[in-house]
């Protein structure tokens, strides 16, 4: 879950299609996943003016849609990319304190999320942060390795994370 669409995302109507999207796809590939095997969304659905950070009122305005998407997808693992998505999942959905991505990253949390039950949440930097500051990339790569570990743990505990036919949001809406 990212923060908000950038220019390329706004033009295409799809999340993570610009340079940050290419890095995200490379990170997924490094842990044996394809983009088609994960569901990608943003906390805010429209690009904020001048590509600024989304404001709290914008996040709240989109939260109905974000919550509905999460309820339809029913993820067992949520990876928050950046501060705004981390704050949304931890604070708004989980009722937990968010201390910032730099302090919270580097581990997986099991959170009880509103209307979802227990979900593993892995906060990390937004891929764009690694594009602007290459020193962030090793931490981002390390955090992505936590996804593999979390998937293994889910499989061992009997929760199904088997690969299935990729689904679009429309597939979930048809149910």
CSV table of C-alpha atoms in Angstrom, one decimal:
chain,number,residue,atom,x,y,z
A,1,UNK,CA,0.0,0.0,0.0
A,2,UNK,CA,1.5,3.2,-1.2
A,3,UNK,CA,0.7,6.8,-0.3
A,4,UNK,CA,-0.8,8.6,-3.3
A,5,UNK,CA,-0.5,8.5,-7.1
A,6,UNK,CA,2.3,10.3,-8.8
A,7,UNK,CA,2.1,11.9,-12.3
A,8,UNK,CA,2.4,8.6,-14.2
A,9,UNK,CA,-0.1,6.9,-12.0
A,10,UNK,CA,-2.6,9.7,-12.3
A,11,UNK,CA,-2.3,9.6,-16.1
A,12,UNK,CA,-2.6,5.8,-16.3
A,13,UNK,CA,-5.1,5.2,-13.5
A,14,UNK,CA,-2.9,2.5,-12.1
A,15,UNK,CA,-0.6,2.6,-9.0
A,16,UNK,CA,3.1,2.3,-9.2
A,17,UNK,CA,3.7,2.6,-13.0
A,18,UNK,CA,6.5,5.1,-12.9
A,19,UNK,CA,10.1,4.7,-11.7
A,20,UNK,CA,9.0,3.8,-8.2
A,21,UNK,CA,6.8,1.1,-9.8
A,22,UNK,CA,9.8,-0.3,-11.6
A,23,UNK,CA,11.8,-0.5,-8.4
A,24,UNK,CA,8.8,-2.1,-6.6
A,25,UNK,CA,8.6,-4.8,-9.3
A,26,UNK,CA,12.3,-5.4,-8.9
A,27,UNK,CA,11.9,-5.8,-5.2
A,28,UNK,CA,9.0,-8.2,-5.6
A,29,UNK,CA,11.0,-10.2,-8.2
A,30,UNK,CA,13.9,-10.4,-5.7
A,31,UNK,CA,11.6,-12.3,-3.3
A,32,UNK,CA,10.1,-14.5,-6.0
A,33,UNK,CA,6.8,-12.6,-6.5
A,34,UNK,CA,5.4,-10.9,-9.6
A,35,UNK,CA,3.3,-7.8,-9.6
A,36,UNK,CA,0.3,-9.9,-10.8
A,37,UNK,CA,0.5,-11.9,-7.6
A,38,UNK,CA,0.0,-9.0,-5.2
A,39,UNK,CA,-2.7,-6.3,-4.9
A,40,UNK,CA,-1.3,-2.8,-5.0
A,41,UNK,CA,-3.2,0.3,-4.0
A,42,UNK,CA,-2.6,3.7,-2.4
A,43,UNK,CA,-4.1,5.4,0.7
A,44,UNK,CA,-5.1,8.4,-1.3
A,45,UNK,CA,-6.7,7.8,-4.7
A,46,UNK,CA,-5.9,11.1,-6.5
A,47,UNK,CA,-2.6,12.9,-6.9
A,48,UNK,CA,-2.2,15.8,-4.5
A,49,UNK,CA,-1.4,19.2,-6.1
A,50,UNK,CA,2.2,19.7,-6.9
A,51,UNK,CA,2.9,16.1,-5.9
A,52,UNK,CA,2.9,17.1,-2.2
A,53,UNK,CA,2.3,14.7,0.6
A,54,UNK,CA,-1.3,13.8,1.2
A,55,UNK,CA,-3.0,15.7,4.0
A,56,UNK,CA,-4.9,14.0,6.9
A,57,UNK,CA,-8.2,15.3,5.5
A,58,UNK,CA,-7.4,13.7,2.1
A,59,UNK,CA,-6.5,10.4,3.7
A,60,UNK,CA,-9.7,10.4,5.7
A,61,UNK,CA,-11.8,11.3,2.6
A,62,UNK,CA,-10.3,8.3,0.8
A,63,UNK,CA,-10.4,6.0,3.8
A,64,UNK,CA,-13.9,4.7,2.9
A,65,UNK,CA,-12.6,3.5,-0.4
A,66,UNK,CA,-9.3,2.2,1.0
A,67,UNK,CA,-11.2,0.3,3.7
A,68,UNK,CA,-13.6,-1.2,1.2
A,69,UNK,CA,-10.7,-2.4,-1.0
A,70,UNK,CA,-8.9,-4.0,2.0
A,71,UNK,CA,-12.1,-5.7,3.0
A,72,UNK,CA,-12.6,-7.1,-0.5
A,73,UNK,CA,-9.0,-8.3,-0.9
A,74,UNK,CA,-8.8,-9.7,2.7
A,75,UNK,CA,-5.0,-9.6,2.8
A,76,UNK,CA,-3.0,-11.7,5.2
A,77,UNK,CA,0.0,-9.4,4.8
A,78,UNK,CA,0.0,-5.7,4.2
A,79,UNK,CA,3.3,-3.9,3.3
A,80,UNK,CA,3.0,-0.2,3.9
A,81,UNK,CA,5.2,1.9,1.7
A,82,UNK,CA,6.0,5.2,3.4
A,83,UNK,CA,4.8,7.2,6.4
A,84,UNK,CA,1.3,8.0,5.2
A,85,UNK,CA,0.3,4.4,4.5
A,86,UNK,CA,2.0,3.2,7.7
A,87,UNK,CA,0.1,5.8,9.7
A,88,UNK,CA,-3.2,4.8,8.0
A,89,UNK,CA,-2.8,1.1,8.8
A,90,UNK,CA,-1.3,1.4,12.3
A,91,UNK,CA,-3.4,4.3,13.6
A,92,UNK,CA,-6.6,4.5,11.7
A,93,UNK,CA,-7.2,0.7,11.1
A,94,UNK,CA,-5.3,-0.7,14.0
A,95,UNK,CA,-5.5,1.9,16.8
A,96,UNK,CA,-1.7,1.7,17.4
A,97,UNK,CA,0.8,4.5,17.7
A,98,UNK,CA,2.7,5.3,14.5
A,99,UNK,CA,6.2,6.5,15.3
A,100,UNK,CA,7.4,7.0,11.7
A,101,UNK,CA,8.7,4.7,9.0
A,102,UNK,CA,12.3,5.0,10.2
A,103,UNK,CA,11.5,3.7,13.6
A,104,UNK,CA,8.8,1.2,12.7
A,105,UNK,CA,10.5,-0.5,9.7
A,106,UNK,CA,12.6,-3.6,10.0
A,107,UNK,CA,10.1,-6.0,11.5
A,108,UNK,CA,6.7,-7.6,10.9
A,109,UNK,CA,3.8,-6.7,13.2
A,110,UNK,CA,0.7,-8.8,13.8
A,111,UNK,CA,-2.1,-6.3,14.2
A,112,UNK,CA,-5.8,-6.7,14.8
A,113,UNK,CA,-7.2,-4.4,12.1
A,114,UNK,CA,-10.8,-3.0,12.0
A,115,UNK,CA,-13.1,-5.5,10.3
A,116,UNK,CA,-10.2,-7.7,9.2
A,117,UNK,CA,-8.9,-9.6,12.2
A,118,UNK,CA,-5.2,-10.3,12.5
A,119,UNK,CA,-3.0,-9.2,9.7
A,120,UNK,CA,0.8,-9.1,9.4
A,121,UNK,CA,1.9,-5.6,8.6
A,122,UNK,CA,5.4,-4.8,7.3
A,123,UNK,CA,6.2,-1.1,7.2
A,124,UNK,CA,9.0,0.1,5.0
A,125,UNK,CA,10.2,3.0,3.0
A,126,UNK,CA,8.4,4.1,-0.2
A,127,UNK,CA,10.4,2.9,-3.3
A,128,UNK,CA,10.6,6.6,-4.4
A,129,UNK,CA,12.6,7.2,-1.2
A,130,UNK,CA,15.3,4.8,-2.5
A,131,UNK,CA,15.3,6.6,-5.8
A,132,UNK,CA,16.0,10.0,-4.2
A,133,UNK,CA,18.3,8.6,-1.5
A,134,UNK,CA,20.2,5.4,-2.6
A,135,UNK,CA,21.3,4.8,1.0
A,136,UNK,CA,17.7,3.7,1.8
A,137,UNK,CA,17.7,0.9,-0.8
A,138,UNK,CA,19.5,-1.8,1.4
A,139,UNK,CA,16.9,-1.2,4.2
A,140,UNK,CA,14.1,-1.5,1.7
A,141,UNK,CA,15.5,-4.7,0.3
A,142,UNK,CA,16.0,-6.1,3.8
A,143,UNK,CA,12.4,-5.2,4.7
A,144,UNK,CA,11.1,-7.0,1.5
A,145,UNK,CA,12.9,-10.2,2.7
A,146,UNK,CA,10.5,-10.0,5.7
A,147,UNK,CA,7.6,-10.7,3.3
A,148,UNK,CA,9.1,-14.1,2.4
A,149,UNK,CA,9.5,-14.9,6.1
A,150,UNK,CA,5.9,-13.8,6.8
A,151,UNK,CA,4.6,-15.9,3.9
A,152,UNK,CA,6.5,-18.9,5.2
A,153,UNK,CA,5.1,-18.4,8.7
A,154,UNK,CA,1.6,-18.2,7.4
A,155,UNK,CA,2.0,-21.4,5.4
A,156,UNK,CA,3.4,-23.2,8.5
A,157,UNK,CA,0.5,-22.1,10.6
A,158,UNK,CA,-2.0,-23.4,8.0
A,159,UNK,CA,-3.2,-20.1,6.6
A,160,UNK,CA,-3.4,-20.4,2.8
A,161,UNK,CA,-1.1,-18.1,0.9
A,162,UNK,CA,-0.9,-20.4,-2.1
A,163,UNK,CA,-0.5,-18.8,-5.5
A,164,UNK,CA,-3.8,-18.4,-7.3
A,165,UNK,CA,-5.1,-16.8,-10.5
A,166,UNK,CA,-4.4,-13.1,-10.3
A,167,UNK,CA,-7.5,-11.1,-9.5
A,168,UNK,CA,-8.4,-7.6,-10.3
A,169,UNK,CA,-10.6,-5.3,-8.2
A,170,UNK,CA,-13.4,-6.1,-10.6
A,171,UNK,CA,-13.1,-9.8,-9.8
A,172,UNK,CA,-13.6,-9.0,-6.1
A,173,UNK,CA,-16.6,-6.7,-6.8
A,174,UNK,CA,-18.3,-9.4,-8.8
A,175,UNK,CA,-18.6,-11.7,-5.7
